[in-house]
Tab-separated table of C-alpha atoms in Angstrom:
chain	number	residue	atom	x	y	z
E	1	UNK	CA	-22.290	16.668	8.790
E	2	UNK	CA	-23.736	14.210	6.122
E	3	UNK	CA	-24.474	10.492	6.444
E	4	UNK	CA	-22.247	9.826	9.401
E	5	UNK	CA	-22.382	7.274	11.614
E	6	UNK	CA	-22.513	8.041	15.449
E	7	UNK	CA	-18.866	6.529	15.589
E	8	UNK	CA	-17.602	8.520	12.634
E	9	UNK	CA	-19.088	11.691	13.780
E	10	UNK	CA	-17.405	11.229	17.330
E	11	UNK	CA	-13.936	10.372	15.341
E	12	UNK	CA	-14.317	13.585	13.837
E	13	UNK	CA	-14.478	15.624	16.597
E	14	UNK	CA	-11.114	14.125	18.309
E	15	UNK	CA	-9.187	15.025	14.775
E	16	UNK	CA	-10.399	18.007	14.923
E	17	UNK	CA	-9.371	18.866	18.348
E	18	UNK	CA	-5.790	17.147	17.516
E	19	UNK	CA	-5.971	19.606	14.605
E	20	UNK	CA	-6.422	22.385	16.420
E	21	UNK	CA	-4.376	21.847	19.590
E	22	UNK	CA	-1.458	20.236	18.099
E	23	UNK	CA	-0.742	19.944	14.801
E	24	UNK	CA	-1.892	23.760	13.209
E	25	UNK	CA	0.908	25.413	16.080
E	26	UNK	CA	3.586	22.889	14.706
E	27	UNK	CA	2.560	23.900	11.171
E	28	UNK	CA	3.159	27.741	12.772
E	29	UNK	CA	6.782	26.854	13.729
E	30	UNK	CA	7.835	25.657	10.672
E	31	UNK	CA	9.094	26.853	6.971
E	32	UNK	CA	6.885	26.583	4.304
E	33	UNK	CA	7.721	24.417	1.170
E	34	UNK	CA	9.725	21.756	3.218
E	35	UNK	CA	8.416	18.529	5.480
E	36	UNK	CA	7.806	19.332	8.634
E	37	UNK	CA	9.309	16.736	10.181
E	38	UNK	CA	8.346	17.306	14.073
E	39	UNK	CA	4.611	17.958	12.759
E	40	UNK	CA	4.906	14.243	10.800
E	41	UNK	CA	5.995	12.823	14.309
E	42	UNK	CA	3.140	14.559	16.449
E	43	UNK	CA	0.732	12.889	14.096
E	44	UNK	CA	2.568	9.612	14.194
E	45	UNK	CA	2.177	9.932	18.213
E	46	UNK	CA	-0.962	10.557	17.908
E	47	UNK	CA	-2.126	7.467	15.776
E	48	UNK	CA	-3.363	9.835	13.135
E	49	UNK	CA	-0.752	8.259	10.254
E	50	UNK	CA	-1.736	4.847	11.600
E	51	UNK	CA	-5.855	5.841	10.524
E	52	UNK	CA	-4.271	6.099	7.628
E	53	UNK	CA	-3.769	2.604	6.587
E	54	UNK	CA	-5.383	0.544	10.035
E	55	UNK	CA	-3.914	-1.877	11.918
E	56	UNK	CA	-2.369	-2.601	15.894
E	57	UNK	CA	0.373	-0.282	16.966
E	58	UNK	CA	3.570	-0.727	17.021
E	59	UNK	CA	2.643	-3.239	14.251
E	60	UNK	CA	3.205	-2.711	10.476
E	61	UNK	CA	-0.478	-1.309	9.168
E	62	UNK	CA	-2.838	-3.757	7.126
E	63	UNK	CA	-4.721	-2.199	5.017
E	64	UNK	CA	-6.606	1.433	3.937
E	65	UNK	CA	-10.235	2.481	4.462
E	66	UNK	CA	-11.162	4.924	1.969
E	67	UNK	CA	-14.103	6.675	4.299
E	68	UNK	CA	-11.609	7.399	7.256
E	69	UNK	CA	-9.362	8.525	5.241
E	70	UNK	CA	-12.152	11.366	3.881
E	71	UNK	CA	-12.974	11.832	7.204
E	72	UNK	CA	-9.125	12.879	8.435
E	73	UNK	CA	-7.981	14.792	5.143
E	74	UNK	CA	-11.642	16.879	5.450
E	75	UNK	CA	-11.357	17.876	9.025
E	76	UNK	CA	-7.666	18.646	9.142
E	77	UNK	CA	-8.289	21.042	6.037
E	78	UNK	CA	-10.648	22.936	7.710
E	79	UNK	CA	-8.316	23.646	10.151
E	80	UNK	CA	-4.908	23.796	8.397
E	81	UNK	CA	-4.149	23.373	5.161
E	82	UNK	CA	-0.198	22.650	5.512
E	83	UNK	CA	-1.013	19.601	8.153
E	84	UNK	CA	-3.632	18.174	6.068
E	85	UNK	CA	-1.313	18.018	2.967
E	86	UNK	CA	1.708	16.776	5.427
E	87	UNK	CA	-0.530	13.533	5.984
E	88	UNK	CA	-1.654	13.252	2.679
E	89	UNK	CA	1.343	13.323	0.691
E	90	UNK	CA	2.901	10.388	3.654
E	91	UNK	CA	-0.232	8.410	2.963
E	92	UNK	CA	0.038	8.292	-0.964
E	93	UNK	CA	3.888	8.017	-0.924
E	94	UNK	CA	3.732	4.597	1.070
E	95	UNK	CA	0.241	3.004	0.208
E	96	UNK	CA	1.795	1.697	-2.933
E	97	UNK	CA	4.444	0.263	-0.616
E	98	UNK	CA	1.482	-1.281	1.716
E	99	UNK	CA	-0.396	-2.203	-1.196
E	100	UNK	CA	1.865	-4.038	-3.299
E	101	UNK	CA	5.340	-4.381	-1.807
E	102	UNK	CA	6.892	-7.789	-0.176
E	103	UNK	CA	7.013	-8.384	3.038
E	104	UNK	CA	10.162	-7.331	3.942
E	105	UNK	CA	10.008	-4.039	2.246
E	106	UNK	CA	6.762	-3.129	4.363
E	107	UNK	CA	8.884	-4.209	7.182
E	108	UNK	CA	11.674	-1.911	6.397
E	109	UNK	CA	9.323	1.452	5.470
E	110	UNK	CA	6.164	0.713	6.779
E	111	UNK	CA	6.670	0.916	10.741
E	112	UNK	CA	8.856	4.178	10.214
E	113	UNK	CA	5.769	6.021	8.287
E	114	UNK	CA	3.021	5.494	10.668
E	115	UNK	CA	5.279	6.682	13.505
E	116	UNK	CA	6.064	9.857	10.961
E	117	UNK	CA	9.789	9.147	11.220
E	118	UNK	CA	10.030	8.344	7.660
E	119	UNK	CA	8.723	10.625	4.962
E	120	UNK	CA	7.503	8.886	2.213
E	121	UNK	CA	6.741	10.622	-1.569
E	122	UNK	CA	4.699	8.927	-5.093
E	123	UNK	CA	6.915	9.796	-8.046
E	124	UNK	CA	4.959	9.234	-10.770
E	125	UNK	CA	4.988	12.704	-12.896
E	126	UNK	CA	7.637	13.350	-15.403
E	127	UNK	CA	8.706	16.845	-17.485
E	128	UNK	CA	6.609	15.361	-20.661
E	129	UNK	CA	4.486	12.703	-18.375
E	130	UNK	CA	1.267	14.431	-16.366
E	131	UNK	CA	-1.614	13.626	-17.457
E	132	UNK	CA	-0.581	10.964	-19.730
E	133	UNK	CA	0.872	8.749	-16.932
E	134	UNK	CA	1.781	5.565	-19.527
E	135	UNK	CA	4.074	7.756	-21.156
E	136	UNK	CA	6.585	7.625	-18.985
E	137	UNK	CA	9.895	8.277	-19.858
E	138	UNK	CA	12.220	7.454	-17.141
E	139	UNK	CA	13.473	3.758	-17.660
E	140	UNK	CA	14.717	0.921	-15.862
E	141	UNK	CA	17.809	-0.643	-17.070
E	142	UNK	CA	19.104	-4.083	-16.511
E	143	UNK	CA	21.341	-4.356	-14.124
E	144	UNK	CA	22.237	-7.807	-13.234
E	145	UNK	CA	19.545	-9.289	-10.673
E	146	UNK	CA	18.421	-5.876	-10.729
E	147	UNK	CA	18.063	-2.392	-12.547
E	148	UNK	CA	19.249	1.281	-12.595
E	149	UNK	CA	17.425	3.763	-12.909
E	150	UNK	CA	17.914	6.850	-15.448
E	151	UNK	CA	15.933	9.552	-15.719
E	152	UNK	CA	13.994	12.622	-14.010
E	153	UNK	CA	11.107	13.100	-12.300
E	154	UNK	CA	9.203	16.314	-11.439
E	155	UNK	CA	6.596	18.097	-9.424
E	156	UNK	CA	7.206	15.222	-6.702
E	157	UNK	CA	5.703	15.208	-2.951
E	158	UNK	CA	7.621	15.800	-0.613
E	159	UNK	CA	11.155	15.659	-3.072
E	160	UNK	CA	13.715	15.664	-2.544
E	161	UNK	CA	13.724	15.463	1.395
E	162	UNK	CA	11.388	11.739	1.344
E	163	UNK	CA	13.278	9.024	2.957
E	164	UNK	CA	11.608	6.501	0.421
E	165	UNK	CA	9.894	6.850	-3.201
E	166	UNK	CA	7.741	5.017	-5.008
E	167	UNK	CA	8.502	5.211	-8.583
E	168	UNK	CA	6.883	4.460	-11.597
E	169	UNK	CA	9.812	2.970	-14.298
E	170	UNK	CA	10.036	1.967	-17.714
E	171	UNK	CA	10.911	-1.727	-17.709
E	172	UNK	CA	9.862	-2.495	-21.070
E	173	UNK	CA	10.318	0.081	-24.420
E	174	UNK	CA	7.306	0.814	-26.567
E	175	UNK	CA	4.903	-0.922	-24.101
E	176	UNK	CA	2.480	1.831	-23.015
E	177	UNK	CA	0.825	1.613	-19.366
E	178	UNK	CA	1.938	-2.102	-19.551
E	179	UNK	CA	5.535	-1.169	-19.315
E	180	UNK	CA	6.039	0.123	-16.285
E	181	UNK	CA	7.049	-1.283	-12.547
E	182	UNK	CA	7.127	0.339	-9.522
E	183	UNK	CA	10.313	0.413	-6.768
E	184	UNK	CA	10.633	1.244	-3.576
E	185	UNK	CA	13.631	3.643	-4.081
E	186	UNK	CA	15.766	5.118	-0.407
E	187	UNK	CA	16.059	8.672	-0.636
E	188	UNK	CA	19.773	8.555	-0.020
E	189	UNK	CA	20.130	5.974	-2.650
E	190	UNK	CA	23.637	6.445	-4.838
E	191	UNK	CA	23.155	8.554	-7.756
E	192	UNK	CA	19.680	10.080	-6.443
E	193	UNK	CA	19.178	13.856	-6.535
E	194	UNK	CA	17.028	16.790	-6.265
E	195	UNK	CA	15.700	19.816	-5.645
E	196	UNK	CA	12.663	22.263	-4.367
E	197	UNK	CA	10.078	23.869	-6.320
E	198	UNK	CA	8.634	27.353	-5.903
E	199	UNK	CA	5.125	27.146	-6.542
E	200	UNK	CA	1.692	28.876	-5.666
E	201	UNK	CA	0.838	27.122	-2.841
E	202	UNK	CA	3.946	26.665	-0.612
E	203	UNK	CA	4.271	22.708	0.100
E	204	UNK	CA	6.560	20.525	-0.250
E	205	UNK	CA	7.579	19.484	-3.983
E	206	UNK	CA	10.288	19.122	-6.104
E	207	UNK	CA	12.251	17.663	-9.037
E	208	UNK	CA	14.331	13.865	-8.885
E	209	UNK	CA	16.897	13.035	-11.195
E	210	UNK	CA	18.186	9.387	-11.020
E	211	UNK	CA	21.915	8.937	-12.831
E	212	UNK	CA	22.142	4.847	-12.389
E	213	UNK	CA	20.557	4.998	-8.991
E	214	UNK	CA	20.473	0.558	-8.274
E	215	UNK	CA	17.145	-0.790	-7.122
E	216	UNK	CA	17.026	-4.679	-6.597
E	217	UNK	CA	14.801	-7.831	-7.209
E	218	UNK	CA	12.918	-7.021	-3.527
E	219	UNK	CA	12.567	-2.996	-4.285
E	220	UNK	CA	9.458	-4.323	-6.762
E	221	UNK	CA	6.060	-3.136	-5.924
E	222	UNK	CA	3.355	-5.840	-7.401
E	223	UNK	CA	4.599	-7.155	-10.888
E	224	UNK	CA	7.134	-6.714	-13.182
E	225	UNK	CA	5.706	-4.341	-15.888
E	226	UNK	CA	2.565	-4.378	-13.803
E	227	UNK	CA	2.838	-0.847	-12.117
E	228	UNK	CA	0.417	0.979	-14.000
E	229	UNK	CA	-1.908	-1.112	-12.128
E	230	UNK	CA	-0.139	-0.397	-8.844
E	231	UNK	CA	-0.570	3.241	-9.758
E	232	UNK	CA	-4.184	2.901	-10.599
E	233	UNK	CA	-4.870	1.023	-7.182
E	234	UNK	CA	-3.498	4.108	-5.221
E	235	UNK	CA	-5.209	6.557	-7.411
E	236	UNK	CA	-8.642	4.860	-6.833
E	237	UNK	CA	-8.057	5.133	-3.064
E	238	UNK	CA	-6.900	8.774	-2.810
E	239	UNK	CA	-8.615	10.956	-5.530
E	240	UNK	CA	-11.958	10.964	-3.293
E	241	UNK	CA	-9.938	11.879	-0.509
E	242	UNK	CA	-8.509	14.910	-2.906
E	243	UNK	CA	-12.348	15.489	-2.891
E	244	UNK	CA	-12.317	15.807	0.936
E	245	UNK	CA	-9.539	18.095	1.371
E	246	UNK	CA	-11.385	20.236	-1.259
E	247	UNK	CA	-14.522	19.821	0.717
E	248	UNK	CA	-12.865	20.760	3.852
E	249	UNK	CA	-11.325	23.920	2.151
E	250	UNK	CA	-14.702	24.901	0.876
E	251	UNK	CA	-16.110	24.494	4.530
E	252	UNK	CA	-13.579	26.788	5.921
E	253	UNK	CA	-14.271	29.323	3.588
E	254	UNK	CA	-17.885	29.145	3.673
E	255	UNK	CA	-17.927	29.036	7.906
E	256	UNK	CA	-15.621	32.306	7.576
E	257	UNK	CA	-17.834	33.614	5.609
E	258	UNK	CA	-20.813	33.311	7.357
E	259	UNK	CA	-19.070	35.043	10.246
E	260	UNK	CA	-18.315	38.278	8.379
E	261	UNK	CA	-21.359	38.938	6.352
E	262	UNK	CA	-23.250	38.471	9.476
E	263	UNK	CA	-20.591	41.469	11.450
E	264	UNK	CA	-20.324	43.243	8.506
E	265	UNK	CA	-22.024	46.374	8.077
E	266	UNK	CA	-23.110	48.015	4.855
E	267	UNK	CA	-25.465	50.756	4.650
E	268	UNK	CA	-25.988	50.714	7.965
E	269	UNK	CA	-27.364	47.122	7.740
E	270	UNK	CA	-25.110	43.850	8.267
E	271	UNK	CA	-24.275	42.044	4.686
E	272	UNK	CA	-26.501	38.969	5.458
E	273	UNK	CA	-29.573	41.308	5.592
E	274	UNK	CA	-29.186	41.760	1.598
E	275	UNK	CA	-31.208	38.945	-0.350
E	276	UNK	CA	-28.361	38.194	-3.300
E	277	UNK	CA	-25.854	37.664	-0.578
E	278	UNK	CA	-28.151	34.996	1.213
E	279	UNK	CA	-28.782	33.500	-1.853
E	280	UNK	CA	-25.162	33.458	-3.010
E	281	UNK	CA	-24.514	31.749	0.585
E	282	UNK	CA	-27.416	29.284	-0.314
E	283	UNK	CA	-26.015	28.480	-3.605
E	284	UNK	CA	-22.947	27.830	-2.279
E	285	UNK	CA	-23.821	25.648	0.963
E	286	UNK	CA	-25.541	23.465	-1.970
E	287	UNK	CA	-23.291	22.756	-4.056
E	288	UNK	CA	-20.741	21.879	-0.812
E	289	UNK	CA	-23.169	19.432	0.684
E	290	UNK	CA	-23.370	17.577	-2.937
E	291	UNK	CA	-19.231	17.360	-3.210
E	292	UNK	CA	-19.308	15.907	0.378
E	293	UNK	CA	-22.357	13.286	-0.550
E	294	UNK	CA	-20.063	12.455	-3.899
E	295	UNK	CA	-16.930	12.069	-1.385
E	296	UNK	CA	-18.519	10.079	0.827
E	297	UNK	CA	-20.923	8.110	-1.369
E	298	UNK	CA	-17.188	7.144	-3.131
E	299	UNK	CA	-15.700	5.958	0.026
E	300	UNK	CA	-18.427	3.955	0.957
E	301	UNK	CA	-18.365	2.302	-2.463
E	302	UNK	CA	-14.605	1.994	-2.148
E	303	UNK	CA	-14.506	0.495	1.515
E	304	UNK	CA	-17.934	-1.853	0.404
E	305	UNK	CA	-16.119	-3.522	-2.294
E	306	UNK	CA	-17.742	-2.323	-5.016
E	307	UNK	CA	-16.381	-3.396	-8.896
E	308	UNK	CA	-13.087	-1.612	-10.085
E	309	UNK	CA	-15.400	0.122	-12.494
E	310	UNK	CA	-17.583	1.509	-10.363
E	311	UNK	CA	-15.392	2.451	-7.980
E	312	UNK	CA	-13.106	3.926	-10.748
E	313	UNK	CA	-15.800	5.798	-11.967
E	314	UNK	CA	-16.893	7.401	-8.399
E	315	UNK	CA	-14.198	8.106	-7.364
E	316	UNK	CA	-13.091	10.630	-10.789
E	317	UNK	CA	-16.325	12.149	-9.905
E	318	UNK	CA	-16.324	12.639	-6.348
E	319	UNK	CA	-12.404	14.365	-7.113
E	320	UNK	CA	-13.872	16.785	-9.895
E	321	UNK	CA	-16.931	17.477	-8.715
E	322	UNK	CA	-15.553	18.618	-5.134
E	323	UNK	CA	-12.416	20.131	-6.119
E	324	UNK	CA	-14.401	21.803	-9.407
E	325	UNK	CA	-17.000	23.284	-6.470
E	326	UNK	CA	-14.493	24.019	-3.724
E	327	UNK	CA	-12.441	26.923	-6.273
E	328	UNK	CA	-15.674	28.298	-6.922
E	329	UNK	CA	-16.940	28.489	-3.087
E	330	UNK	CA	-13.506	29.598	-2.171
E	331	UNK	CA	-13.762	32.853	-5.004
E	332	UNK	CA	-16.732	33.345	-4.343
E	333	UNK	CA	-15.990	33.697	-0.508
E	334	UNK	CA	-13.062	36.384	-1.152
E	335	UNK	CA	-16.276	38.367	-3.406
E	336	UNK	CA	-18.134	38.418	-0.327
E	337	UNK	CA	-15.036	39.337	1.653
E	338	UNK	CA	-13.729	41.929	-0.651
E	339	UNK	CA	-10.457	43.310	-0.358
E	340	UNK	CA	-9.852	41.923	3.316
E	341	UNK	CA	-9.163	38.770	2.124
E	342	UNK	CA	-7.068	39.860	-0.093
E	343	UNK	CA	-4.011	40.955	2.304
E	344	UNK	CA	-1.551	38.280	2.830
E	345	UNK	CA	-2.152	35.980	5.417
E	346	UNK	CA	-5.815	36.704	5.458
E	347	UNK	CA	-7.119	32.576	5.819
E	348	UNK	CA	-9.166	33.262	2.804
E	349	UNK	CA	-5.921	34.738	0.790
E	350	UNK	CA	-4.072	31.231	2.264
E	351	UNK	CA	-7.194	29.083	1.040
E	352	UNK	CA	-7.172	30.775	-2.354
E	353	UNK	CA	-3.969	29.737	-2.675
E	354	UNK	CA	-3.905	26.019	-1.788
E	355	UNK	CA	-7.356	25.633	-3.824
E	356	UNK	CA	-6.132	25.583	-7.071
E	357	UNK	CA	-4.114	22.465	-6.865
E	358	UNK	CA	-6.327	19.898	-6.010
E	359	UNK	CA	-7.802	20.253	-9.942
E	360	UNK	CA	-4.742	19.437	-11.906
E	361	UNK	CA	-2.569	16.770	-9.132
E	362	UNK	CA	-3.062	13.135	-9.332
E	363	UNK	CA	-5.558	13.786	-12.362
E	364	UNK	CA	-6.575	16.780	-14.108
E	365	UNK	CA	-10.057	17.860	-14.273
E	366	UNK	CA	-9.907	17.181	-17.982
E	367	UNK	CA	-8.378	13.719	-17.595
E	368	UNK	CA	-11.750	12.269	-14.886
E	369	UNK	CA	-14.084	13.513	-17.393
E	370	UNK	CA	-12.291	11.277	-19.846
E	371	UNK	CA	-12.157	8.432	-16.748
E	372	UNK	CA	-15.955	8.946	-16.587
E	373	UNK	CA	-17.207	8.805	-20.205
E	374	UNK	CA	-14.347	5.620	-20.982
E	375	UNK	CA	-16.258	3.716	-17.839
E	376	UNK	CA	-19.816	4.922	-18.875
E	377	UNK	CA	-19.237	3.566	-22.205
E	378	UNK	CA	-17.243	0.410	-20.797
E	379	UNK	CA	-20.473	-0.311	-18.159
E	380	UNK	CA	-22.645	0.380	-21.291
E	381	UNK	CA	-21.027	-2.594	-23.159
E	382	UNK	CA	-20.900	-4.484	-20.692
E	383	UNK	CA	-25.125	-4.230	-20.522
E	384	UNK	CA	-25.229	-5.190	-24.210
């Protein structure tokens, strides 16, 4: 490992073992594409959904630490993807809440989380809203003290089985990023529904469609027409950990590598005895120790209090440089592989798979190199 403290390195090896041991054989028992509730619960027992956020059990968490955070997502993808992304999506579903919600609403969703008996989800994407977050379409009515919601959401953690959303609503028309608010919305709230998507790697997502659903004064995360901001917040905490699970992916793929190239026998001679191989392998253990230095050099910046800016700005390129670098290790891995890894249920096939993702959710590749020249030219005015 790279720049870890003594403490962090020993933290590390007990999530690891917890990864191994408990949660990848709960992952085993389960059906892909839904929660997995009894794996969400194991990791609530074992305090790994209260790392999340920090905090005294059997109290409601305090606050996030971006580097631990890296550290959990990395080591559990190593081991299993499906367990890694069951954390993730419960950690970015209910920061918001954490982050920004009154006290009584992290009373009534917060406690439930870290103990995983409440699956939490971030609804934020809409059919003709991805990468253009501000343009959101689904709007909050009026209603009284209150509002109702009308409108559909889509490619959703976690939908529609969460327990609790946080979603991003238009408050005000024609207002851009500074027209939205976030709720805390109950899964089982009147007029909510949903269902499953089938897509390439099989986790849990799916579609919302809200006809009136009621959300009141108290469901408010942060401020009226302020969610944007509340969005941003949780973005800037969890897109270096993106960079993590990437990083843990690639280290998978590279450590399985290194395995078969050194029993596999070509010629007579084992694969790592040929000099473009090695060097492929050298390449590639580069370019993963320079995604982990951006993940954790983010983190650190994050948990140090660095400016918004800068933190911003790390953070887009700790989650495109890693999960750029981690499809490219990965494909490169099946090369070396050939077509062994190409059988189903081959961990490389599986890791193929679940790579892909982590370039296009919560920010496209395209959309941080846009985050990174807007805050290189914003820092650069602000030195003039």
């Amino acid at each position: 490992m790279t720049t870890l403290r003594p403490e962090e390195a020993a933290y590390i090896s007990r999530v690891r073992e917890l990864a191994v041991d408990v949660l990848r054989p709960l992952t085993e028992e389960c059906c892909e594409a839904r929660v997995n509730r009894p794996l969400l619960r194991a990791m609530g027992d074992h305090g790994l959904l209260r790392d999340l956020f920090g905090g005294e059990a059997d109290s409601p968490p305090t606050d996030a630490a971006a580097m631990r955070l890296c550290l959990l997502r990395e080591t559990i993808a190593s081991v299993s993807t499906e367990a890694e992304t069951a954390l993730a999506l419960q950690g970015l579903g209910s920061y918001p809440i954490l982050q920004s919600g009154q006290p009584e609403t992290i009373d009534r969703w917060m406690t439930g989380v870290v103990r995983g008996h409440t699956v939490a989800a971030f609804a934020l994407t809409e059919p003709r809203a991805g990468s253009d977050a501000a343009a959101l379409d689904l709007r909050a009515e009026a209603d009284g003290d209150g509002w109702r919601l009308y409108g559909d959401k889509i490619w959703i953690s976690n939908a529609p089985e969460a327990d609790v959303y946080t979603v991003f609503a238009r408050t005000t028309a024609d207002a851009g990023a500074r027209g939205v608010t976030a709720f805390a919305v109950a899964g089982d709230a009147e007029g909510l529904s949903g269902s499953h998507l089938d897509l390439l790697a099989p986790h849990p997502i799916g579609r919302l469609r809200f006809e009136g659903v009621r959300v009141e004064p108290q469901d408010v995360l942060g401020e009226l027409d302020g969610g944007f901001k509340v969005a941003m917040r949780t973005l800037d905490l969890f897109r270096p950990s993106v960079g993590a699970f990437a990083v843990g992916m690639a280290q998978s793929a590279l450590d399985l590598t290194l395995d078969h190239v050194s029993r596999r026998h070509v010629h007579g001679a084992p694969l790592a005895t040929l000099q473009s191989v090695n060097h492929t392998l050298a390449n590639l253990a580069t370019q993963l120790r320079a995604a982990r230095l951006l993940v954790y050099s983010a983190a650190r910046m994050y948990d140090d209090g660095a400016s918004r800016s800068d933190i911003t700005m790390a953070a887009a390129m700790a989650k495109l440089f890693a999960t750029e670098t981690a499809q490219v290790i990965v494909d490169q891995c099946v090369q070396l592989h050939g077509a062994y890894a190409l059988e189903r249920g081959h961990p490389l096939e599986h890791l193929y798979r679940d790579v892909r993702a982590p370039r296009i959710y919560e920010g496209a590749s395209e959309v941080q190199r846009s985050i990174i020249a807007r805050e290189l030219f914003r820092q650069l005015g602000n030195a003039s």
